[in-house]
Short mmCIF file of C-alpha atoms in Angstrom, two decimals:
data_model
loop_
_atom_site.label_atom_id
_atom_site.label_comp_id
_atom_site.label_asym_id
_atom_site.label_seq_id
_atom_site.Cartn_x
_atom_site.Cartn_y
_atom_site.Cartn_z
CA MET V 177 114.84 66.22 136.72
CA THR V 178 116.85 69.08 135.27
CA GLN V 179 119.26 68.65 132.40
CA SER V 180 122.83 69.82 132.25
CA LYS V 181 123.33 72.96 130.17
CA SER V 182 125.31 70.98 127.64
CA SER V 183 122.25 68.83 126.93
CA VAL V 184 119.66 71.61 126.70
CA PRO V 185 117.40 70.85 123.73
CA THR V 186 117.63 73.02 120.67
CA LYS V 187 115.52 76.18 120.59
CA LYS V 188 112.66 74.64 118.64
CA SER V 189 112.52 71.31 120.49
CA LEU V 190 110.10 70.57 123.30
CA PRO V 191 111.27 69.34 126.72
CA VAL V 192 111.41 65.57 126.95
CA TRP V 193 108.77 65.67 129.65
CA TRP V 194 106.36 67.88 127.70
CA SER V 195 102.66 66.99 127.72
CA SER V 196 99.57 69.04 126.98
CA GLU V 197 98.02 67.48 130.10
CA LEU V 198 100.61 68.89 132.50
CA LEU V 199 100.57 72.17 134.43
CA PRO V 200 103.28 73.96 132.37
CA ASN V 201 101.09 73.75 129.26
CA ARG V 202 98.12 75.42 130.97
CA LEU V 203 100.26 78.03 132.67
CA LEU V 204 102.08 79.00 129.45
CA HIS V 205 98.71 79.36 127.71
CA LYS V 206 97.66 81.68 130.54
CA PHE V 207 100.76 83.80 129.98
CA MET V 208 100.00 84.00 126.23
CA ASP V 209 96.45 85.09 127.08
CA GLN V 210 97.86 87.89 129.20
CA LEU V 211 100.23 88.98 126.43
CA ASP V 212 97.39 88.99 123.90
CA ALA V 213 95.37 91.18 126.26
CA GLY V 214 98.27 93.60 126.60
CA ARG V 215 98.97 92.67 130.23
CA ARG V 216 102.17 91.65 131.95
CA PRO V 217 102.42 87.83 132.00
CA TYR V 218 102.48 86.92 135.70
CA VAL V 219 100.82 84.67 138.26
CA LYS V 220 100.98 84.44 142.04
CA VAL V 221 100.79 80.84 143.23
CA THR V 222 97.68 80.24 145.33
CA PRO V 223 95.14 77.41 145.49
CA LYS V 224 92.88 79.52 143.28
CA THR V 225 95.40 80.44 140.55
CA VAL V 226 97.39 77.17 140.40
CA PRO V 227 95.08 74.51 141.85
CA GLU V 228 97.20 71.67 140.46
CA LEU V 229 99.87 72.36 143.09
CA TYR V 230 97.30 71.90 145.86
CA ASP V 231 95.65 68.73 144.57
CA PHE V 232 97.63 66.41 146.84
CA GLN V 233 95.40 63.40 146.14
CA GLY V 234 95.24 63.60 142.36
CA GLN V 235 98.59 65.17 141.39
CA ASP V 236 102.28 64.63 141.99
CA VAL V 237 102.70 68.23 143.16
CA GLU V 238 106.46 67.94 143.74
CA PHE V 239 106.90 66.77 140.14
CA LEU V 240 104.79 69.63 138.77
CA TRP V 241 106.72 72.20 140.82
CA ALA V 242 109.96 70.72 139.53
CA LEU V 243 108.74 71.18 135.92
CA LEU V 244 108.11 74.88 136.54
CA ASN V 245 111.57 75.23 138.02
CA ASP V 246 112.94 73.50 134.94
CA LEU V 247 111.36 76.22 132.74
CA ASP V 248 113.14 78.74 134.95
CA ARG V 249 116.60 77.22 135.27
CA GLU V 250 117.04 75.35 132.00
CA TYR V 251 114.85 77.21 129.51
CA HIS V 252 115.12 80.67 131.07
CA MET V 253 111.53 81.56 130.22
CA LEU V 254 110.27 82.01 133.77
CA THR V 255 111.49 83.96 136.77
CA ILE V 256 110.25 82.45 140.05
CA LYS V 257 110.42 84.60 143.17
CA ARG V 258 109.63 82.58 146.28
CA ALA V 259 107.83 84.05 149.24
CA ARG V 260 108.82 83.50 152.86
CA VAL V 261 107.02 80.44 154.17
CA ASN V 262 106.78 78.69 157.54
CA PRO V 263 107.36 74.94 157.95
CA GLN V 264 103.63 74.23 157.64
CA GLN V 265 103.40 75.83 154.19
CA GLU V 266 104.34 74.50 150.79
CA PRO V 267 107.62 75.89 149.36
CA TYR V 268 105.75 77.49 146.47
CA ASP V 269 102.99 79.20 148.50
CA ASN V 270 102.57 82.80 147.26
CA ALA V 271 105.52 82.44 144.90
CA GLN V 272 105.47 84.97 142.06
CA ILE V 273 106.03 83.56 138.58
CA TYR V 274 106.91 85.97 135.78
CA PHE V 275 107.09 84.97 132.12
CA LEU V 276 110.02 86.46 130.16
CA PRO V 277 108.54 88.03 126.98
CA ASP V 278 111.64 87.36 124.86
CA LYS V 279 110.68 83.67 124.96
CA GLU V 280 107.26 84.34 123.47
CA PRO V 281 108.11 83.13 119.91
CA LEU V 282 109.47 79.84 121.24
CA VAL V 283 106.52 79.22 123.54
CA ARG V 284 104.02 80.05 120.81
CA GLU V 285 105.74 77.43 118.70
CA TRP V 286 105.49 74.88 121.50
CA LEU V 287 101.80 75.64 121.98
CA ASN V 288 101.09 75.90 118.23
CA ARG V 289 99.58 79.28 119.00
CA PRO V 290 100.46 82.10 116.56
CA ALA V 291 100.58 85.62 117.94
CA LEU V 292 97.40 87.63 117.65
CA ASP V 293 97.67 90.92 115.79
CA PRO V 294 96.73 93.72 118.22
CA TYR V 295 95.38 95.68 115.25
CA ALA V 296 93.05 92.78 114.39
CA LEU V 297 91.86 92.48 117.99
CA THR V 298 91.06 96.18 118.22
CA TRP V 299 89.42 96.05 114.80
CA ALA V 300 87.08 93.21 115.82
CA HIS V 301 86.20 94.90 119.12
CA GLU V 302 85.40 98.28 117.53
CA LEU V 303 83.52 96.68 114.62
CA LYS V 304 81.22 94.96 117.09
CA ARG V 305 80.49 98.33 118.71
CA GLN V 306 79.80 100.06 115.39
CA GLN V 307 78.11 97.27 113.42
CA HIS V 308 74.60 98.77 113.78
CA LYS V 309 75.68 101.77 111.69
CA PHE V 310 76.35 99.74 108.54
CA GLU V 311 73.66 98.64 106.11
CA ASP V 312 75.28 95.21 105.94
CA GLY V 313 75.92 95.05 109.69
CA GLY V 314 79.65 95.48 109.05
CA ALA V 315 79.94 92.08 107.36
CA ALA V 316 82.20 93.42 104.61
CA LEU V 317 84.74 94.52 107.23
CA VAL V 318 84.92 91.23 109.14
CA GLY V 319 88.48 89.95 108.78
CA ARG V 320 89.35 92.78 106.38
CA HIS V 321 91.75 94.97 108.33
CA VAL V 322 92.11 98.16 106.29
CA ARG V 323 95.15 100.14 107.42
CA VAL V 324 95.35 103.89 106.95
CA LYS V 325 98.60 105.63 107.80
CA GLY V 326 98.33 107.71 110.94
CA MET V 327 95.06 106.10 112.08
CA SER V 328 94.48 103.35 114.63
CA ALA V 329 92.29 100.32 113.95
CA ALA V 330 89.48 101.82 116.03
CA GLN V 331 89.71 105.14 114.18
CA VAL V 332 89.53 103.41 110.77
CA VAL V 333 86.45 101.39 111.76
CA ARG V 334 84.76 104.53 113.12
CA ALA V 335 85.62 106.36 109.88
CA PHE V 336 83.86 103.65 107.86
CA ALA V 337 80.94 103.84 110.29
CA VAL V 338 80.32 107.56 109.66
CA LEU V 339 80.33 107.20 105.85
CA GLY V 340 76.57 106.65 106.03
CA GLN V 341 76.04 110.16 107.38
CA GLU V 342 77.90 111.73 104.47
CA LEU V 343 76.14 109.50 101.95
CA GLN V 344 72.82 111.16 102.74
CA ARG V 345 73.60 113.54 99.85
CA PRO V 346 75.50 113.25 96.53
CA VAL V 347 79.26 113.18 97.08
CA THR V 348 82.39 112.07 95.24
CA LEU V 349 84.53 109.29 96.64
CA ARG V 350 87.41 111.69 97.25
CA ALA V 351 85.24 114.18 99.12
CA LEU V 352 83.73 111.32 101.15
CA SER V 353 87.23 110.10 102.00
CA ALA V 354 88.49 113.54 103.05
CA ARG V 355 85.48 114.17 105.29
CA CYS V 356 85.69 110.85 107.13
CA PHE V 357 89.36 109.83 107.05
CA ALA V 358 91.20 112.67 108.79
CA GLY V 359 91.20 114.90 105.72
CA ASP V 360 92.81 112.26 103.48
CA SER V 361 91.05 112.41 100.10
CA LYS V 362 92.85 109.30 98.81
CA ALA V 363 92.25 106.93 101.73
CA LEU V 364 89.25 105.32 99.96
CA GLU V 365 90.86 105.32 96.50
CA SER V 366 91.05 101.51 96.36
CA TYR V 367 87.95 100.79 98.44
CA GLU V 368 84.96 101.95 96.40
CA LEU V 369 83.62 98.39 96.13
CA LEU V 370 84.01 97.99 99.90
CA VAL V 371 82.03 101.20 100.51
CA ARG V 372 79.29 99.93 98.19
CA ALA V 373 79.19 96.59 100.04
CA LEU V 374 78.85 98.33 103.42
CA TYR V 375 76.17 100.72 102.15
CA PRO V 376 74.45 99.09 99.13
CA SER V 377 71.57 101.61 99.13
CA LEU V 378 73.28 104.80 100.28
CA SER V 379 76.22 104.28 97.93
CA GLN V 380 73.90 105.28 95.08
CA GLN V 381 74.76 108.80 96.22
CA LEU V 382 78.38 108.34 95.11
CA GLN V 383 79.15 110.59 92.18
CA ALA V 384 81.67 109.53 89.58
CA ARG V 385 84.67 111.84 89.43
CA PRO V 386 84.81 113.34 85.92
CA VAL V 387 87.94 112.85 83.86
CA MET V 388 89.61 116.22 83.22
CA LEU V 389 91.39 116.68 79.89
CA VAL V 390 93.30 119.70 78.58
CA VAL V 391 92.73 120.33 74.87
CA HIS V 392 94.33 122.50 72.19
CA LEU V 393 91.96 122.65 69.23
CA GLY V 394 93.48 122.38 65.76
CA GLN V 395 91.97 123.69 62.55
CA PRO V 396 90.46 121.95 60.77
CA LEU V 397 89.33 119.13 63.10
CA ALA V 398 90.85 116.15 61.30
CA HIS V 399 93.26 114.46 63.72
CA ILE V 400 93.12 113.97 67.51
CA LEU V 401 96.56 113.39 69.04
CA PHE V 402 96.84 112.28 72.69
CA VAL V 403 100.12 113.45 74.24
CA GLU V 404 101.41 111.81 77.42
CA ASN V 405 103.71 114.46 78.92
CA GLN V 406 103.07 118.10 79.76
CA ASP V 407 106.23 119.68 78.30
CA THR V 408 105.71 118.04 74.92
CA PHE V 409 102.00 118.85 74.93
CA LEU V 410 102.64 122.56 75.55
CA ALA V 411 105.40 122.71 72.92
CA LEU V 412 103.12 121.13 70.31
CA ALA V 413 100.26 123.45 71.29
CA GLN V 414 102.51 126.46 70.78
CA ALA V 415 103.51 125.12 67.36
CA ASP V 416 99.80 124.86 66.44
CA LEU V 417 100.25 122.04 63.92
CA PRO V 418 97.60 122.30 61.14
CA GLY V 419 94.66 119.94 61.50
CA ILE V 420 95.92 118.37 64.75
CA THR V 421 93.85 118.71 67.93
CA LEU V 422 95.97 117.90 70.99
CA VAL V 423 94.66 116.19 74.13
CA TYR V 424 96.90 116.05 77.20
CA SER V 425 96.25 112.58 78.57
CA ALA V 426 98.44 112.95 81.68
CA GLY V 427 99.28 109.29 81.91
CA PHE V 428 96.15 107.12 82.08
CA ARG V 429 93.57 109.83 82.69
CA GLY V 430 92.41 109.74 79.09
CA SER V 431 92.08 105.96 79.09
CA ALA V 432 88.93 105.66 81.20
CA THR V 433 86.23 103.80 79.28
CA ARG V 434 83.69 106.43 80.39
CA VAL V 435 85.71 109.24 78.76
CA ARG V 436 83.33 109.23 75.76
CA GLU V 437 80.20 109.57 77.95
CA PRO V 438 78.60 113.02 78.39
CA GLY V 439 78.92 114.24 81.96
CA GLN V 440 81.88 111.96 82.65
CA VAL V 441 84.60 114.19 81.20
CA VAL V 442 85.47 117.88 81.63
CA PHE V 443 87.51 119.72 78.99
CA SER V 444 89.79 122.67 79.60
CA TYR V 445 90.72 124.49 76.37
CA LEU V 446 93.96 126.33 75.70
CA ASN V 447 92.24 128.15 72.82
CA PRO V 448 88.58 128.47 73.89
CA ASP V 449 87.74 130.77 70.99
CA ALA V 450 88.02 127.84 68.58
CA ASP V 451 85.10 125.57 67.67
CA THR V 452 84.63 123.81 71.02
CA ALA V 453 81.06 122.80 70.13
CA GLY V 454 82.22 121.02 66.99
CA PHE V 455 84.91 119.21 68.98
CA LYS V 456 82.39 118.01 71.57
CA ARG V 457 80.07 116.74 68.86
CA ALA V 458 82.89 114.78 67.32
CA TRP V 459 83.96 113.45 70.72
CA PHE V 460 80.57 112.42 72.10
CA ASP V 461 78.38 111.81 69.04
CA GLY V 462 80.58 109.25 67.37
CA GLU V 463 82.04 111.54 64.74
CA ALA V 464 85.47 110.81 66.21
CA SER V 465 85.27 107.37 64.62
CA SER V 466 85.78 109.05 61.26
CA LEU V 467 88.76 111.08 62.50
CA ARG V 468 92.35 110.01 62.71
CA VAL V 469 93.26 109.35 66.38
CA SER V 470 96.85 108.85 67.58
CA PHE V 471 98.90 108.64 70.75
CA TRP V 472 102.43 109.82 71.42
CA GLY V 473 104.17 109.18 74.71
CA ASP V 474 107.35 107.72 76.16
CA LEU V 475 108.95 104.86 74.29
CA ASP V 476 108.69 102.40 77.16
CA TYR V 477 106.33 99.70 78.38
CA ALA V 478 104.23 102.17 80.38
CA GLY V 479 103.70 104.35 77.31
CA MET V 480 102.64 101.34 75.28
CA ALA V 481 100.26 100.33 78.07
CA ILE V 482 98.61 103.77 77.87
CA LEU V 483 98.23 103.34 74.11
CA LYS V 484 96.63 99.94 74.66
CA ALA V 485 94.21 101.35 77.26
CA LEU V 486 93.22 104.31 75.08
CA ARG V 487 92.19 101.91 72.32
CA GLN V 488 89.31 100.82 74.59
CA SER V 489 87.75 104.24 74.00
CA PHE V 490 89.10 104.92 70.50
CA ALA V 491 89.36 101.64 68.61
CA GLN V 492 91.11 103.27 65.63
CA LEU V 493 93.86 104.86 67.76
CA GLU V 494 97.44 104.20 66.58
CA ALA V 495 100.91 105.15 67.79
CA TRP V 496 101.90 108.50 66.22
CA GLN V 497 104.69 107.50 63.86
CA PRO V 498 106.32 110.97 63.29
CA GLY V 499 106.96 111.34 67.01
CA TYR V 500 107.92 107.75 67.74
CA GLU V 501 110.36 107.61 64.83
CA LEU V 502 112.42 110.30 66.58
CA LEU V 503 112.49 108.31 69.82
CA LEU V 504 113.21 105.09 67.95
CA ALA V 505 116.25 106.66 66.28
CA ARG V 506 117.64 107.67 69.67
CA LEU V 507 116.96 104.18 71.03
CA HIS V 508 118.91 102.51 68.19
CA ALA V 509 121.74 105.04 68.63
CA GLY V 510 122.19 103.85 72.22
CA LEU V 511 120.82 107.09 73.70
CA GLY V 512 118.18 105.44 75.88
CA HIS V 513 118.30 104.53 79.56
CA THR V 514 118.42 100.81 80.29
CA GLN V 515 115.65 99.05 82.13
CA ALA V 516 118.24 97.73 84.60
CA SER V 517 119.47 101.23 85.46
CA GLY V 518 116.70 101.74 87.99
CA VAL V 519 115.88 105.19 86.57
CA LYS V 520 112.25 104.07 86.39
CA ASN V 521 110.24 101.67 88.47
CA PRO V 522 109.89 98.20 86.93
CA GLN V 523 107.34 98.23 84.10
CA PRO V 524 105.47 95.12 82.95
CA ASP V 525 105.48 94.32 79.25
CA PRO V 526 101.94 95.06 77.98
CA GLY V 527 102.09 92.34 75.33
CA LEU V 528 100.05 93.09 72.21
CA THR V 529 98.48 96.55 72.07
CA GLY V 530 96.38 96.08 68.94
CA CYS V 531 98.34 98.79 67.10
CA HIS V 532 100.30 97.25 64.19
CA TYR V 533 103.15 99.79 64.31
CA ALA V 534 103.55 99.47 68.08
CA ASP V 535 103.38 95.68 68.07
CA THR V 536 105.73 95.10 65.11
CA THR V 537 108.21 97.95 65.48
CA LEU V 538 108.19 99.82 68.78
CA LEU V 539 107.75 97.05 71.32
CA PRO V 540 110.23 94.67 69.63
CA ALA V 541 112.83 97.47 69.72
CA VAL V 542 112.28 98.06 73.44
CA ARG V 543 112.49 94.34 74.17
CA GLN V 544 115.65 93.90 72.10
CA THR V 545 117.54 96.88 73.54
CA GLN V 546 116.07 96.59 77.06
CA SER V 547 116.06 100.39 77.06
CA TYR V 548 113.63 103.30 77.16
CA VAL V 549 113.51 106.83 75.71
CA ASP V 550 111.29 109.53 77.19
CA GLN V 551 109.11 111.64 74.94
CA GLU V 552 110.81 114.89 75.94
CA ALA V 553 114.05 113.72 74.27
CA ALA V 554 112.58 114.60 70.86
CA SER V 555 112.95 118.28 69.93
CA LEU V 556 110.18 120.13 68.13
CA CYS V 557 112.71 121.26 65.53
CA GLU V 558 113.34 117.64 64.55
CA LEU V 559 109.63 117.06 64.24
CA GLN V 560 109.00 120.05 61.99
CA CYS V 561 112.11 119.70 59.79
#
């Protein structure tokens, strides 16, 4: 019955006697059920727990018992502890069979039974308990296991379930997130559509978060220049370049398509005594279309992607040549940092931006040199000289 150790099948192979109709198959499934339920995989042999070993008319009980011993001695996946028996009892009566958890991957392969994710099991159980609290009955969360650091599956489901209470009044997505997800205002950052699916009516209470832009007003209002980085923005504001109004875009914040809609943007002015009303009219009433609009940021793919995104709100926007020429000179002089250096995270090439200067001069230079130059490398003295 048993095989010599030298002929033990490879790890992934099934025993030569394996059949889904035999006792070992059912018993191993039972052990997997216990593991999935978080219990110790174990069985005590009795007529109730292992009836096959007591079906003396329909089964070859000695053969079946030998197969279980084979899983113990040759495959080392079971530990069988026999009980003391009298001559009238079967040798396996009240024997205790323990499954060795380190063999779980192999057995799951034999049974074609992938491991169940405990998080998914808890998620499904808690969702069933909370489903009455969702407008959609929780349908949008079925099979969608959102993970939030520091929170269990049950806690995350319960957090989604209490969103409806907070949506009884107007609220921003960040405030909603902080109130329901353990104070984390960013937990729902990528799940607005999910919230709206769970609460299609109540989600009308969600308030859009206004875009906040810092502005230094130039006189006269003739040219709007978006500046990517704070240090450069403040230096230019201090220089107070004639006719140039500066807008600190802080990365992509100025690229939202709703940035031209009243009520969707908040301005903070470095020089509030200037003509803020005239600036707002130009910004919201379409007068900006007659102004020159430019962008200056890092000479890298991310900077060009910001330029491309900003053109969705300001179709006439171009790369600001006086600033980029300084960065371009440093790039050609070998004073940039290479893309392979790992100084920055990998940046995808944005392709065409729609700006002629960027598409024909700046991007080809970045691609050819495989290098970047940050905006702060240009000194204000160079710009003004």
